[in-house]
Structures are given as C-alpha cells and as structure tokens.
mmCIF file of C-alpha atoms in Angstrom:
data_model
loop_
_atom_site.group_PDB
_atom_site.id
_atom_site.type_symbol
_atom_site.label_atom_id
_atom_site.label_comp_id
_atom_site.label_asym_id
_atom_site.label_seq_id
_atom_site.Cartn_x
_atom_site.Cartn_y
_atom_site.Cartn_z
ATOM 1 C CA MET A 30 -25.647 119.604 -47.758
ATOM 2 C CA LYS A 31 -27.475 118.340 -44.670
ATOM 3 C CA LYS A 32 -26.783 121.600 -42.885
ATOM 4 C CA ARG A 33 -28.241 123.552 -45.786
ATOM 5 C CA LEU A 34 -31.380 121.379 -45.851
ATOM 6 C CA PHE A 35 -31.794 121.769 -42.110
ATOM 7 C CA THR A 36 -31.531 125.566 -42.465
ATOM 8 C CA LEU A 37 -34.140 125.621 -45.234
ATOM 9 C CA LEU A 38 -36.473 123.409 -43.184
ATOM 10 C CA LEU A 39 -36.111 125.657 -40.148
ATOM 11 C CA ILE A 40 -36.874 128.760 -42.206
ATOM 12 C CA SER A 41 -39.977 127.064 -43.641
ATOM 13 C CA ILE A 42 -41.235 126.161 -40.177
ATOM 14 C CA LEU A 43 -40.712 129.709 -38.924
ATOM 15 C CA CYS A 44 -42.613 131.088 -41.906
ATOM 16 C CA LEU A 45 -45.527 128.737 -41.257
ATOM 17 C CA MET A 46 -45.561 129.680 -37.586
ATOM 18 C CA SER A 47 -45.726 133.356 -38.487
ATOM 19 C CA LEU A 48 -48.719 132.705 -40.731
ATOM 20 C CA THR A 49 -50.637 130.477 -38.330
ATOM 21 C CA PRO A 50 -52.053 133.184 -36.015
ATOM 22 C CA ALA A 51 -53.457 135.156 -38.942
ATOM 23 C CA TYR A 52 -55.055 132.003 -40.312
ATOM 24 C CA ALA A 53 -56.461 131.061 -36.911
ATOM 25 C CA GLU A 54 -58.203 134.419 -36.647
ATOM 26 C CA THR A 55 -59.788 134.381 -40.092
ATOM 27 C CA ALA A 56 -60.494 130.682 -40.768
ATOM 28 C CA GLN A 57 -63.971 129.485 -39.803
ATOM 29 C CA ARG A 58 -65.737 126.278 -40.669
ATOM 30 C CA TYR A 59 -69.267 126.579 -41.988
ATOM 31 C CA VAL A 60 -69.998 122.866 -42.315
ATOM 32 C CA HIS A 61 -69.726 120.806 -39.107
ATOM 33 C CA ASP A 62 -70.008 117.125 -40.011
ATOM 34 C CA GLU A 63 -69.763 115.348 -36.668
ATOM 35 C CA ILE A 64 -70.810 111.894 -37.935
ATOM 36 C CA GLY A 65 -68.729 111.683 -41.130
ATOM 37 C CA ILE A 66 -71.384 111.758 -43.841
ATOM 38 C CA LEU A 67 -69.428 113.951 -46.283
ATOM 39 C CA SER A 68 -66.245 113.288 -48.170
ATOM 40 C CA SER A 69 -63.464 115.831 -47.741
ATOM 41 C CA GLU A 70 -64.048 117.033 -51.324
ATOM 42 C CA ALA A 71 -67.784 117.544 -50.757
ATOM 43 C CA ALA A 72 -67.189 119.351 -47.466
ATOM 44 C CA GLU A 73 -64.649 121.646 -49.126
ATOM 45 C CA GLU A 74 -67.056 122.534 -51.932
ATOM 46 C CA LEU A 75 -69.776 123.422 -49.423
ATOM 47 C CA GLU A 76 -67.290 125.502 -47.410
ATOM 48 C CA GLU A 77 -66.467 127.486 -50.540
ATOM 49 C CA LYS A 78 -70.179 127.906 -51.314
ATOM 50 C CA ALA A 79 -70.898 129.258 -47.824
ATOM 51 C CA GLN A 80 -67.905 131.594 -48.025
ATOM 52 C CA ASP A 81 -69.051 132.936 -51.419
ATOM 53 C CA LEU A 82 -72.531 133.599 -50.044
ATOM 54 C CA PHE A 83 -71.048 135.437 -47.089
ATOM 55 C CA GLN A 84 -68.997 137.633 -49.430
ATOM 56 C CA THR A 85 -72.117 138.335 -51.498
ATOM 57 C CA TYR A 86 -74.692 138.938 -48.766
ATOM 58 C CA GLY A 87 -72.769 139.374 -45.526
ATOM 59 C CA ILE A 88 -74.683 136.597 -43.725
ATOM 60 C CA LYS A 89 -72.958 133.415 -42.541
ATOM 61 C CA LEU A 90 -74.743 130.097 -43.179
ATOM 62 C CA PHE A 91 -73.763 127.220 -40.884
ATOM 63 C CA TYR A 92 -74.699 123.556 -41.087
ATOM 64 C CA VAL A 93 -74.341 121.075 -38.200
ATOM 65 C CA ILE A 94 -75.166 117.380 -38.209
ATOM 66 C CA THR A 95 -74.673 115.442 -34.964
ATOM 67 C CA ASP A 96 -75.844 112.331 -33.164
ATOM 68 C CA ASP A 97 -75.101 113.789 -29.719
ATOM 69 C CA THR A 98 -76.854 116.986 -28.616
ATOM 70 C CA GLU A 99 -75.433 116.656 -25.085
ATOM 71 C CA GLY A 100 -78.875 116.076 -23.592
ATOM 72 C CA LYS A 101 -80.243 119.326 -25.032
ATOM 73 C CA SER A 102 -83.239 119.757 -27.287
ATOM 74 C CA THR A 103 -82.473 120.512 -30.920
ATOM 75 C CA VAL A 104 -83.518 124.111 -30.341
ATOM 76 C CA ALA A 105 -81.297 124.506 -27.269
ATOM 77 C CA TYR A 106 -78.369 122.814 -29.027
ATOM 78 C CA ALA A 107 -78.706 125.163 -32.023
ATOM 79 C CA GLU A 108 -78.797 128.205 -29.753
ATOM 80 C CA ALA A 109 -75.782 126.977 -27.780
ATOM 81 C CA PHE A 110 -73.861 126.392 -31.008
ATOM 82 C CA TYR A 111 -74.673 129.924 -32.146
ATOM 83 C CA ASN A 112 -73.669 131.419 -28.781
ATOM 84 C CA ASN A 113 -70.259 129.742 -29.020
ATOM 85 C CA LEU A 114 -69.490 131.182 -32.453
ATOM 86 C CA LYS A 115 -66.733 133.759 -32.706
ATOM 87 C CA ASN A 116 -67.293 136.834 -34.878
ATOM 88 C CA ALA A 117 -70.383 135.275 -36.404
ATOM 89 C CA LYS A 118 -73.302 136.890 -34.671
ATOM 90 C CA ASN A 119 -75.148 137.595 -37.935
ATOM 91 C CA SER A 120 -75.741 133.992 -38.852
ATOM 92 C CA VAL A 121 -78.123 131.186 -39.761
ATOM 93 C CA VAL A 122 -77.527 127.757 -38.223
ATOM 94 C CA LEU A 123 -79.263 124.610 -39.513
ATOM 95 C CA VAL A 124 -78.905 121.747 -37.028
ATOM 96 C CA HIS A 125 -79.729 118.140 -37.956
ATOM 97 C CA ASP A 126 -80.008 115.795 -34.973
ATOM 98 C CA SER A 127 -79.552 112.450 -36.724
ATOM 99 C CA GLU A 128 -80.235 110.494 -33.513
ATOM 100 C CA GLU A 129 -83.750 111.975 -33.105
ATOM 101 C CA SER A 130 -84.286 112.830 -36.796
ATOM 102 C CA ARG A 131 -84.997 116.459 -35.932
ATOM 103 C CA LEU A 132 -84.193 119.672 -37.798
ATOM 104 C CA PHE A 133 -84.062 123.244 -36.557
ATOM 105 C CA VAL A 134 -82.943 126.511 -38.128
ATOM 106 C CA TYR A 135 -81.682 129.115 -35.656
ATOM 107 C CA VAL A 136 -81.377 132.711 -36.853
ATOM 108 C CA GLY A 137 -79.436 135.076 -34.607
ATOM 109 C CA GLY A 138 -77.918 138.498 -34.423
ATOM 110 C CA ARG A 139 -78.948 141.143 -36.900
ATOM 111 C CA ALA A 140 -79.802 138.376 -39.358
ATOM 112 C CA ALA A 141 -82.893 137.756 -37.191
ATOM 113 C CA ASN A 142 -84.386 140.881 -38.707
ATOM 114 C CA LEU A 143 -84.088 139.418 -42.207
ATOM 115 C CA PHE A 144 -85.719 136.014 -41.893
ATOM 116 C CA THR A 145 -89.198 135.254 -40.626
ATOM 117 C CA GLU A 146 -90.265 131.907 -39.212
ATOM 118 C CA ALA A 147 -91.791 131.082 -42.590
ATOM 119 C CA ASP A 148 -88.426 131.814 -44.220
ATOM 120 C CA THR A 149 -86.563 129.424 -41.948
ATOM 121 C CA ASP A 150 -89.214 126.765 -42.515
ATOM 122 C CA GLU A 151 -88.492 126.972 -46.242
ATOM 123 C CA MET A 152 -84.768 126.498 -45.540
ATOM 124 C CA TRP A 153 -85.120 123.225 -43.651
ATOM 125 C CA ARG A 154 -87.740 121.973 -46.101
ATOM 126 C CA ALA A 155 -85.334 122.592 -48.976
ATOM 127 C CA TYR A 156 -82.725 120.569 -47.082
ATOM 128 C CA ASN A 157 -85.102 117.783 -46.102
ATOM 129 C CA GLU A 158 -86.514 117.244 -49.599
ATOM 130 C CA LYS A 159 -83.160 116.123 -51.012
ATOM 131 C CA GLU A 160 -82.167 112.468 -50.910
ATOM 132 C CA TYR A 161 -78.439 113.035 -50.422
ATOM 133 C CA TYR A 162 -76.824 115.100 -47.678
ATOM 134 C CA TYR A 163 -74.622 117.099 -50.025
ATOM 135 C CA ASP A 164 -77.597 118.080 -52.170
ATOM 136 C CA GLY A 165 -79.638 118.940 -49.075
ATOM 137 C CA ILE A 166 -76.977 121.230 -47.618
ATOM 138 C CA ALA A 167 -76.532 122.963 -50.969
ATOM 139 C CA ALA A 168 -80.327 123.360 -51.271
ATOM 140 C CA TYR A 169 -80.501 124.923 -47.800
ATOM 141 C CA MET A 170 -77.834 127.455 -48.744
ATOM 142 C CA ASP A 171 -79.477 128.153 -52.108
ATOM 143 C CA GLU A 172 -82.849 128.778 -50.431
ATOM 144 C CA ALA A 173 -81.243 131.231 -47.981
ATOM 145 C CA ALA A 174 -79.492 132.975 -50.884
ATOM 146 C CA LYS A 175 -82.766 133.155 -52.809
ATOM 147 C CA GLN A 176 -84.475 134.869 -49.888
ATOM 148 C CA MET A 177 -81.590 137.293 -49.323
ATOM 149 C CA LYS A 178 -81.618 138.209 -53.007
ATOM 150 C CA ALA A 179 -85.371 138.851 -52.852
ATOM 151 C CA LYS A 180 -84.813 141.109 -49.829
ATOM 152 C CA ASN A 181 -82.069 143.041 -51.653
ATOM 153 C CA VAL A 182 -79.504 142.177 -49.002
ATOM 154 C CA GLU A 183 -75.998 143.429 -49.723
ATOM 155 C CA PRO A 184 -72.839 143.309 -47.615
ATOM 156 C CA SER A 185 -73.009 147.073 -47.125
ATOM 157 C CA THR A 186 -76.612 147.015 -45.926
ATOM 158 C CA HIS A 187 -77.048 143.676 -44.179
ATOM 159 C CA ARG A 188 -76.297 145.072 -40.732
ATOM 160 C CA GLN A 189 -79.910 145.783 -39.952
ATOM 161 C CA HIS A 190 -81.123 146.263 -36.421
ATOM 162 C CA PRO A 191 -82.666 143.181 -34.760
ATOM 163 C CA SER A 192 -86.430 143.166 -34.488
ATOM 164 C CA ARG A 193 -87.549 144.879 -31.291
ATOM 165 C CA LEU A 194 -90.418 142.409 -30.964
ATOM 166 C CA VAL A 195 -89.786 138.657 -31.028
ATOM 167 C CA ASP A 196 -93.031 136.785 -30.327
ATOM 168 C CA ARG A 197 -91.954 133.133 -30.338
ATOM 169 C CA ALA A 198 -94.831 132.201 -28.004
ATOM 170 C CA ASN A 199 -97.347 133.596 -30.532
ATOM 171 C CA LEU A 200 -99.221 135.698 -27.977
ATOM 172 C CA LEU A 201 -100.143 138.537 -30.326
ATOM 173 C CA SER A 202 -102.293 138.811 -33.430
ATOM 174 C CA ALA A 203 -100.809 140.184 -36.635
ATOM 175 C CA ASP A 204 -102.443 143.584 -36.069
ATOM 176 C CA GLU A 205 -101.299 143.744 -32.432
ATOM 177 C CA GLU A 206 -97.763 142.812 -33.445
ATOM 178 C CA LYS A 207 -97.649 145.450 -36.189
ATOM 179 C CA ALA A 208 -98.889 148.219 -33.867
ATOM 180 C CA LEU A 209 -96.440 147.246 -31.130
ATOM 181 C CA VAL A 210 -93.439 147.069 -33.482
ATOM 182 C CA GLU A 211 -94.210 150.551 -34.812
ATOM 183 C CA LYS A 212 -94.395 151.919 -31.259
ATOM 184 C CA LEU A 213 -91.190 150.187 -30.133
ATOM 185 C CA ASN A 214 -89.285 151.433 -33.177
ATOM 186 C CA GLU A 215 -90.557 155.002 -32.814
ATOM 187 C CA ILE A 216 -89.670 155.245 -29.113
ATOM 188 C CA SER A 217 -86.276 153.548 -29.512
ATOM 189 C CA LYS A 218 -85.181 155.829 -32.343
ATOM 190 C CA ARG A 219 -86.482 159.000 -30.683
ATOM 191 C CA GLN A 220 -84.944 158.172 -27.306
ATOM 192 C CA GLN A 221 -81.809 156.576 -28.849
ATOM 193 C CA CYS A 222 -82.248 153.666 -26.446
ATOM 194 C CA ASP A 223 -83.543 150.233 -27.459
ATOM 195 C CA VAL A 224 -86.889 149.182 -26.006
ATOM 196 C CA ALA A 225 -87.463 145.532 -26.942
ATOM 197 C CA ILE A 226 -89.886 142.735 -26.031
ATOM 198 C CA ALA A 227 -89.469 138.976 -26.432
ATOM 199 C CA THR A 228 -91.777 136.069 -25.690
ATOM 200 C CA VAL A 229 -90.621 132.438 -25.564
ATOM 201 C CA ASN A 230 -92.180 129.113 -24.657
ATOM 202 C CA SER A 231 -89.291 127.870 -22.506
ATOM 203 C CA LEU A 232 -86.149 129.146 -20.797
ATOM 204 C CA ASP A 233 -84.209 125.991 -21.798
ATOM 205 C CA GLY A 234 -82.930 125.375 -18.284
ATOM 206 C CA LYS A 235 -81.776 128.946 -17.646
ATOM 207 C CA THR A 236 -83.161 131.394 -15.124
ATOM 208 C CA ALA A 237 -85.318 134.184 -16.529
ATOM 209 C CA GLU A 238 -82.564 136.694 -15.734
ATOM 210 C CA GLU A 239 -79.903 134.628 -17.532
ATOM 211 C CA TYR A 240 -82.104 134.076 -20.575
ATOM 212 C CA ALA A 241 -82.993 137.771 -20.859
ATOM 213 C CA ASP A 242 -79.345 138.865 -20.572
ATOM 214 C CA ASP A 243 -78.187 136.318 -23.161
ATOM 215 C CA PHE A 244 -81.051 137.235 -25.491
ATOM 216 C CA TYR A 245 -80.011 140.886 -25.288
ATOM 217 C CA ASP A 246 -76.315 140.172 -25.867
ATOM 218 C CA ASN A 247 -76.613 137.440 -28.487
ATOM 219 C CA ASN A 248 -79.080 139.349 -30.648
ATOM 220 C CA SER A 249 -77.000 142.541 -30.587
ATOM 221 C CA TYR A 250 -79.576 144.826 -28.986
ATOM 222 C CA GLY A 251 -78.583 148.301 -27.863
ATOM 223 C CA MET A 252 -78.143 151.693 -29.490
ATOM 224 C CA GLY A 253 -75.152 154.012 -29.645
ATOM 225 C CA GLU A 254 -71.661 153.356 -28.415
ATOM 226 C CA GLY A 255 -72.968 152.155 -25.053
ATOM 227 C CA ASP A 256 -75.423 149.601 -26.525
ATOM 228 C CA ASP A 257 -78.107 151.375 -24.461
ATOM 229 C CA GLY A 258 -81.392 149.561 -24.024
ATOM 230 C CA ILE A 259 -83.979 147.591 -22.067
ATOM 231 C CA LEU A 260 -85.439 144.168 -22.913
ATOM 232 C CA PHE A 261 -88.650 142.726 -21.464
ATOM 233 C CA LEU A 262 -88.896 138.927 -21.649
ATOM 234 C CA ILE A 263 -91.700 136.561 -20.713
ATOM 235 C CA SER A 264 -91.632 132.756 -20.788
ATOM 236 C CA MET A 265 -94.917 130.863 -20.869
ATOM 237 C CA GLU A 266 -93.647 127.511 -19.538
ATOM 238 C CA ASP A 267 -93.572 128.578 -15.881
ATOM 239 C CA ARG A 268 -94.969 132.085 -16.396
ATOM 240 C CA ASP A 269 -91.694 133.911 -15.793
ATOM 241 C CA TRP A 270 -90.862 137.501 -16.644
ATOM 242 C CA ALA A 271 -87.533 139.310 -16.647
ATOM 243 C CA ILE A 272 -86.160 142.745 -17.467
ATOM 244 C CA SER A 273 -82.592 143.173 -18.721
ATOM 245 C CA THR A 274 -81.045 146.649 -18.952
ATOM 246 C CA TYR A 275 -77.718 147.724 -20.376
ATOM 247 C CA GLY A 276 -75.743 150.949 -20.797
ATOM 248 C CA TYR A 277 -77.921 154.006 -20.283
ATOM 249 C CA GLY A 278 -80.822 151.615 -19.687
ATOM 250 C CA ILE A 279 -79.266 150.723 -16.321
ATOM 251 C CA THR A 280 -79.245 154.408 -15.374
ATOM 252 C CA SER A 281 -82.758 155.179 -16.612
ATOM 253 C CA PHE A 282 -84.508 152.158 -15.108
ATOM 254 C CA THR A 283 -83.581 151.882 -11.439
ATOM 255 C CA ASP A 284 -84.633 148.963 -9.257
ATOM 256 C CA ALA A 285 -87.492 151.045 -7.846
ATOM 257 C CA GLY A 286 -88.464 152.165 -11.340
ATOM 258 C CA GLN A 287 -88.652 148.582 -12.598
ATOM 259 C CA GLU A 288 -90.780 147.634 -9.598
ATOM 260 C CA TYR A 289 -93.117 150.543 -10.355
ATOM 261 C CA ILE A 290 -93.410 149.488 -14.012
ATOM 262 C CA MET A 291 -94.127 145.845 -13.226
ATOM 263 C CA GLU A 292 -96.803 146.763 -10.658
ATOM 264 C CA ARG A 293 -98.706 148.196 -13.619
ATOM 265 C CA VAL A 294 -97.811 145.515 -16.169
ATOM 266 C CA GLN A 295 -97.926 142.261 -14.199
ATOM 267 C CA PRO A 296 -101.710 142.264 -13.499
ATOM 268 C CA LEU A 297 -102.366 142.536 -17.237
ATOM 269 C CA LEU A 298 -100.034 139.592 -17.910
ATOM 270 C CA SER A 299 -101.772 137.521 -15.250
ATOM 271 C CA ASP A 300 -105.131 138.234 -16.904
ATOM 272 C CA GLY A 301 -103.797 137.188 -20.309
ATOM 273 C CA GLU A 302 -104.064 140.717 -21.731
ATOM 274 C CA TYR A 303 -100.651 140.518 -23.391
ATOM 275 C CA ALA A 304 -101.096 143.251 -25.994
ATOM 276 C CA ALA A 305 -102.271 145.715 -23.329
ATOM 277 C CA ALA A 306 -99.405 144.676 -21.023
ATOM 278 C CA PHE A 307 -96.773 145.243 -23.723
ATOM 279 C CA GLN A 308 -98.277 148.562 -24.779
ATOM 280 C CA ASN A 309 -98.316 149.716 -21.154
ATOM 281 C CA PHE A 310 -94.708 148.597 -20.679
ATOM 282 C CA THR A 311 -93.668 150.487 -23.813
ATOM 283 C CA LYS A 312 -95.483 153.653 -22.738
ATOM 284 C CA LEU A 313 -93.898 153.600 -19.272
ATOM 285 C CA CYS A 314 -90.427 153.043 -20.755
ATOM 286 C CA ASP A 315 -90.910 156.153 -22.881
ATOM 287 C CA GLU A 316 -91.899 158.183 -19.801
ATOM 288 C CA PHE A 317 -88.939 156.915 -17.783
ATOM 289 C CA LEU A 318 -86.437 157.684 -20.552
ATOM 290 C CA THR A 319 -87.864 161.195 -20.968
ATOM 291 C CA GLN A 320 -87.634 161.778 -17.207
ATOM 292 C CA ALA A 321 -84.039 160.518 -17.104
ATOM 293 C CA LYS A 322 -82.939 162.878 -19.886
ATOM 294 C CA ASN A 323 -84.842 165.978 -18.781
ATOM 295 C CA ASP A 324 -84.745 165.694 -14.998
ATOM 296 C CA GLU A 325 -83.707 163.388 -12.182
ATOM 297 C CA VAL A 326 -84.282 159.687 -12.933
ATOM 298 C CA TYR A 327 -87.301 158.065 -11.360
ATOM 299 C CA ASP A 328 -86.240 156.353 -8.114
ATOM 300 C CA TYR A 329 -87.529 155.565 -4.617
ATOM 301 C CA ASP A 330 -87.889 159.213 -3.621
ATOM 302 C CA ASN A 331 -89.457 160.567 -6.798
ATOM 303 C CA LEU A 332 -91.539 157.929 -8.545
ATOM 304 C CA PRO A 333 -94.292 159.286 -10.803
ATOM 305 C CA LYS A 334 -97.532 160.293 -9.095
ATOM 306 C CA GLU A 335 -100.746 158.712 -10.234
ATOM 307 C CA PRO A 336 -103.121 161.292 -11.776
ATOM 308 C CA LEU A 337 -106.416 161.773 -9.937
ATOM 309 C CA SER A 338 -109.524 160.644 -11.761
ATOM 310 C CA ILE A 339 -111.842 163.418 -12.978
ATOM 311 C CA LEU A 340 -114.590 161.775 -10.928
ATOM 312 C CA TRP A 341 -112.859 162.998 -7.764
ATOM 313 C CA ILE A 342 -113.906 166.606 -8.533
ATOM 314 C CA PRO A 343 -117.716 166.212 -8.266
ATOM 315 C CA ALA A 344 -117.275 163.644 -5.485
ATOM 316 C CA SER A 345 -115.131 166.050 -3.440
ATOM 317 C CA LEU A 346 -117.624 168.901 -3.969
ATOM 318 C CA ALA A 347 -120.510 166.698 -2.892
ATOM 319 C CA VAL A 348 -118.744 165.469 0.252
ATOM 320 C CA GLY A 349 -117.689 169.041 1.142
ATOM 321 C CA ALA A 350 -121.221 170.324 0.722
ATOM 322 C CA VAL A 351 -122.649 167.583 2.979
ATOM 323 C CA ILE A 352 -120.059 168.216 5.715
ATOM 324 C CA ALA A 353 -120.626 172.007 5.574
ATOM 325 C CA PHE A 354 -124.391 171.515 5.808
ATOM 326 C CA LEU A 355 -124.113 169.233 8.838
ATOM 327 C CA VAL A 356 -121.724 171.582 10.678
ATOM 328 C CA THR A 357 -123.819 174.720 10.113
ATOM 329 C CA TRP A 358 -127.054 172.875 10.913
ATOM 330 C CA ARG A 359 -125.636 171.736 14.251
ATOM 331 C CA MET A 360 -124.412 175.250 15.091
ATOM 332 C CA LYS A 361 -127.788 176.688 14.208
ATOM 333 C CA ARG A 362 -129.580 174.291 16.566
ATOM 334 C CA LYS A 363 -127.450 175.489 19.521
ATOM 335 C CA LEU A 364 -128.437 179.119 18.889
ATOM 336 C CA LYS A 365 -132.212 178.677 19.196
ATOM 337 C CA SER A 366 -132.344 180.517 22.594
ATOM 338 C CA VAL A 367 -130.627 183.580 21.205
ATOM 339 C CA GLY A 368 -132.721 186.283 19.596
ATOM 340 C CA ILE A 369 -131.719 188.736 16.983
ATOM 341 C CA GLN A 370 -130.699 192.122 18.458
ATOM 342 C CA ALA A 371 -129.948 195.349 16.652
ATOM 343 C CA SER A 372 -126.875 195.995 18.852
ATOM 344 C CA ALA A 373 -124.887 194.507 21.763
ATOM 345 C CA SER A 374 -125.951 197.187 24.266
ATOM 346 C CA ASN A 375 -128.199 194.773 26.157
ATOM 347 C CA TYR A 376 -125.157 192.677 27.031
ATOM 348 C CA GLU A 377 -123.068 195.552 28.348
ATOM 349 C CA LYS A 378 -122.964 196.871 31.970
ATOM 350 C CA GLU A 379 -122.136 200.517 32.279
ATOM 351 C CA ASP A 380 -118.909 201.473 34.109
ATOM 352 C CA ALA A 381 -118.108 197.774 34.725
ATOM 353 C CA LEU A 382 -114.507 198.044 33.529
ATOM 354 C CA LYS A 383 -112.082 200.952 33.897
ATOM 355 C CA LEU A 384 -108.383 200.729 32.892
ATOM 356 C CA THR A 385 -106.085 202.919 34.980
ATOM 357 C CA GLU A 386 -102.691 201.571 33.871
ATOM 358 C CA GLN A 387 -101.401 199.427 30.999
ATOM 359 C CA THR A 388 -98.067 197.531 30.877
ATOM 360 C CA ASP A 389 -96.590 194.650 28.790
ATOM 361 C CA SER A 390 -94.288 192.229 30.641
ATOM 362 C CA PHE A 391 -92.114 189.596 28.860
ATOM 363 C CA LEU A 392 -92.151 186.515 31.063
ATOM 364 C CA TYR A 393 -89.960 183.809 29.416
ATOM 365 C CA ARG A 394 -89.010 182.038 26.172
ATOM 366 C CA HIS A 395 -88.857 178.273 25.528
ATOM 367 C CA VAL A 396 -86.996 177.051 22.448
ATOM 368 C CA GLU A 397 -86.797 173.345 21.626
ATOM 369 C CA SER A 398 -84.399 172.114 18.903
ATOM 370 C CA ARG A 399 -84.151 168.663 17.397
ATOM 371 C CA LYS A 400 -81.596 167.162 15.000
ATOM 372 C CA LYS A 401 -82.965 166.850 11.486
ATOM 373 C CA PRO A 402 -82.855 163.183 10.401
ATOM 374 C CA LYS A 403 -80.893 162.375 7.255
ATOM 375 C CA ASN A 404 -82.681 161.133 4.180
ATOM 376 C CA ASP A 405 -81.730 157.471 3.800
ATOM 377 C CA ASN A 406 -83.528 157.000 0.471
ATOM 378 C CA ASN A 407 -80.291 157.469 -1.440
ATOM 379 C CA SER A 408 -78.873 154.318 0.101
ATOM 380 C CA LYS A 409 -81.785 152.366 -1.391
ATOM 381 C CA GLY A 410 -81.846 154.024 -4.776
ATOM 382 C CA GLY A 411 -80.109 153.319 -8.046
ATOM 383 C CA SER A 412 -79.745 150.113 -10.014
ATOM 384 C CA SER A 413 -78.201 146.856 -8.887
ATOM 385 C CA THR A 414 -76.127 145.068 -11.539
ATOM 386 C CA HIS A 415 -74.830 141.586 -12.294
ATOM 387 C CA ARG A 416 -72.693 139.832 -14.909
ATOM 388 C CA SER A 417 -74.187 137.999 -17.870
ATOM 389 C CA SER A 418 -72.679 134.827 -19.311
ATOM 390 C CA SER A 419 -70.742 136.978 -21.783
ATOM 391 C CA GLY A 420 -69.181 138.941 -18.904
ATOM 392 C CA ARG A 421 -71.119 142.154 -19.556
ATOM 393 C CA SER A 422 -72.675 144.155 -16.711
ATOM 394 C CA HIS A 423 -76.499 144.188 -16.823
ATOM 395 C CA GLY A 424 -79.195 145.604 -14.619
ATOM 396 C CA GLY A 425 -82.645 144.067 -14.337
ATOM 397 C CA SER A 426 -85.206 142.155 -12.313
ATOM 398 C CA SER A 427 -87.402 139.073 -12.644
ATOM 399 C CA GLY A 428 -90.481 137.397 -11.231
ATOM 400 C CA LYS A 429 -93.641 135.390 -11.945
ATOM 401 C CA PHE A 430 -96.982 136.455 -13.396
#
C-alpha cells in the first residue's frame, strides 16, 4: 500500500514539474502589493480584471504600491519597473509611492501612442479619488478601459507604432508639434526608417547616450525586420543632446554624418529655436537616407557641399569687373610713349637676319616620379557602435548645447 502511494506521489510530482516551465513563461502578476494592503481575494480579483482587459484590448495594466523606491524618484522607479518587465512592452504602469504619497502613470511601448498625458492624468485621478485601495485600483483600470474603448482599440489593432515625437519638456507649441509629427511620419514611412525626436527634463542619472539607447529600445522604435531608425534626444536639465541609431540607421548616419548634422542643428538649440532645430534635423535625416539608398553614404570624404548663395553671382561679377579695370588701366599707362602705327615696318631693319641652315637637336629628358599617397579617409569613416543596456548594438553620438 505504501509503495503504491509513493508511486502515485512521485508521478504527481513529475507531472507538476512538467507543467511548471509552461506556467512560468505565461504567468505574470499585474498587481504588485509590496506593503500588504490587499487581501489575497482582492488581489486575485484585480489580477483577473487586468487579465480580462488585456484579452479585450491587448494592453497590459500594472499597479505597483511600495514604500521603498530604492532612492529613485517616482518617475524613475516607474520607468525602471517597466524596463524590467518581460514580454510586456505595451503596458501602462501606475506606481504609488506610499512613503512620499506620490503617484505616477508610466506608459511605454506601442501603448505610448494610445494615451496622451491628459489620459494618464485621468487614470491616476480615478485611482486617487477612491477611499479604499481596491476601489482605486479598479477605478484606474476602468478609466484605462474607458479610454481604450473610446479609441476603438482591439487586440488585432493595438500594435500601433510609437509616436515619433515625444515632447515631455514641452518645448513646442501645439501647431509646431503637429507640423513636426506629420513630417516625421511622412519621412519615416517613405524611407522605411524611423526618424524620431524626444525631449525630456532629466536623464534620471543616466548618460545622454544611455538614455537615448534605452528610449529607443524600450519604446519599440525601428521599422522593418532590422528595426531601422534614428532617435534624437535632448534633455533640458544639463542641456544634453544625443543621437541613437540602429539597424540601417547605423549605416546611413556615420560618425562624420552625425557631426555634420549637429553642426547645423546645435546652434539653433543653443538659441532656443527648438522647432527650427527639429525641422532642420528632420530635413537632414531625409537627405542622408536618400543619399545612402541612391549613392554612397555621406562620410568624411563625401559630405554634402553647401550651396552658394545667389548673392555670390553679382558680387563675383562686380569684383571681376573691378580687377579687370585696374589691370587694363595699369597696362594702358605704361604704353603712353608708344604711338599708333599702321604697320611694324618702322621697327624692322632690312637684311638684319638671314637663315642659312636649320636643325633641331634633342638635348635631354628629365622625368621625376613620386609614389602616390594612399587615401586614409577610409580608416576614419563609418560608424562606431556600442552596446545598450539591453545588449543591442547602437550607433550614435552625444554632446551639450
């Protein structure tokens, strides 16, 4: 009897072990109660609610309450939580820092194209207006569902492309933002290579290069199988800028090409002409992508030539006319002692020269050869790359404005 029970127990354990990996891959908690405010029954009900909403709309809604943000701001903690998620890049994360009584809603991945800042404000307000935590979490999820329903979001269509302009620093007016988004979308779709711009207030302790790379990766930028694209980021806290390239973007925008672009964009940033700077950046990206596809990529040895101003034409004619006048006037002055003659007979002496024999003699030849120097530009050209925090290979550059 004992032997039979032992056999049945062993079989049960083996069956559970065989199921565990599959469960580990698919199971994901939506509600992260780190201070124990919810009963197990309440947490389970909210888990089911979040799962149902995901099945309906294809967007994952997370809730986190904590009293320890590990020294980070609420914003940085929410972003770090999102970055650590597995298979959940199209998500909304509401973080409640109970220690500081702060709320923040982080929207990432392709879900960032669905919700505006006003939308996320409504989500945390819905949560904050409720007296009890359970009711607040449910209200937050209901508000998100309400907005997704109004936007006609369905699981088959929710995978929208992330916005190619994210102006968190509020540097652009509504009209400037609209015009820039239209231009970025048109160029990206025509070139089949993402051209995106992001502005932030702070880098949250990262370097500009790290922040730009993570912003590109975490928000799922890139077109085609190679996730081709270029992202231009500026941070207002210490006036940093960074360019992150990926896929065909690394090929199209060499180190020299990025330097050329920023020489024409950085002065506008320094003067606070942000709309003009972004429009100029977008225009140059279009030119570089066209050059890369139709000819040799722009690099050290073949950067675009600046067109001459039309004012150079009359200026050149005027300068040429002045120089010609001065030269001829000076020559004329030297010829004052010479009179006009009908022929040159007065200068000739009869029988002064008589040729009796003519010969041509080759004396010598001197040939000097020198070794042609090799073009070393190729050793400088191309794009340098580095690894982002996700392990992907990016190109790019950074600096101050």
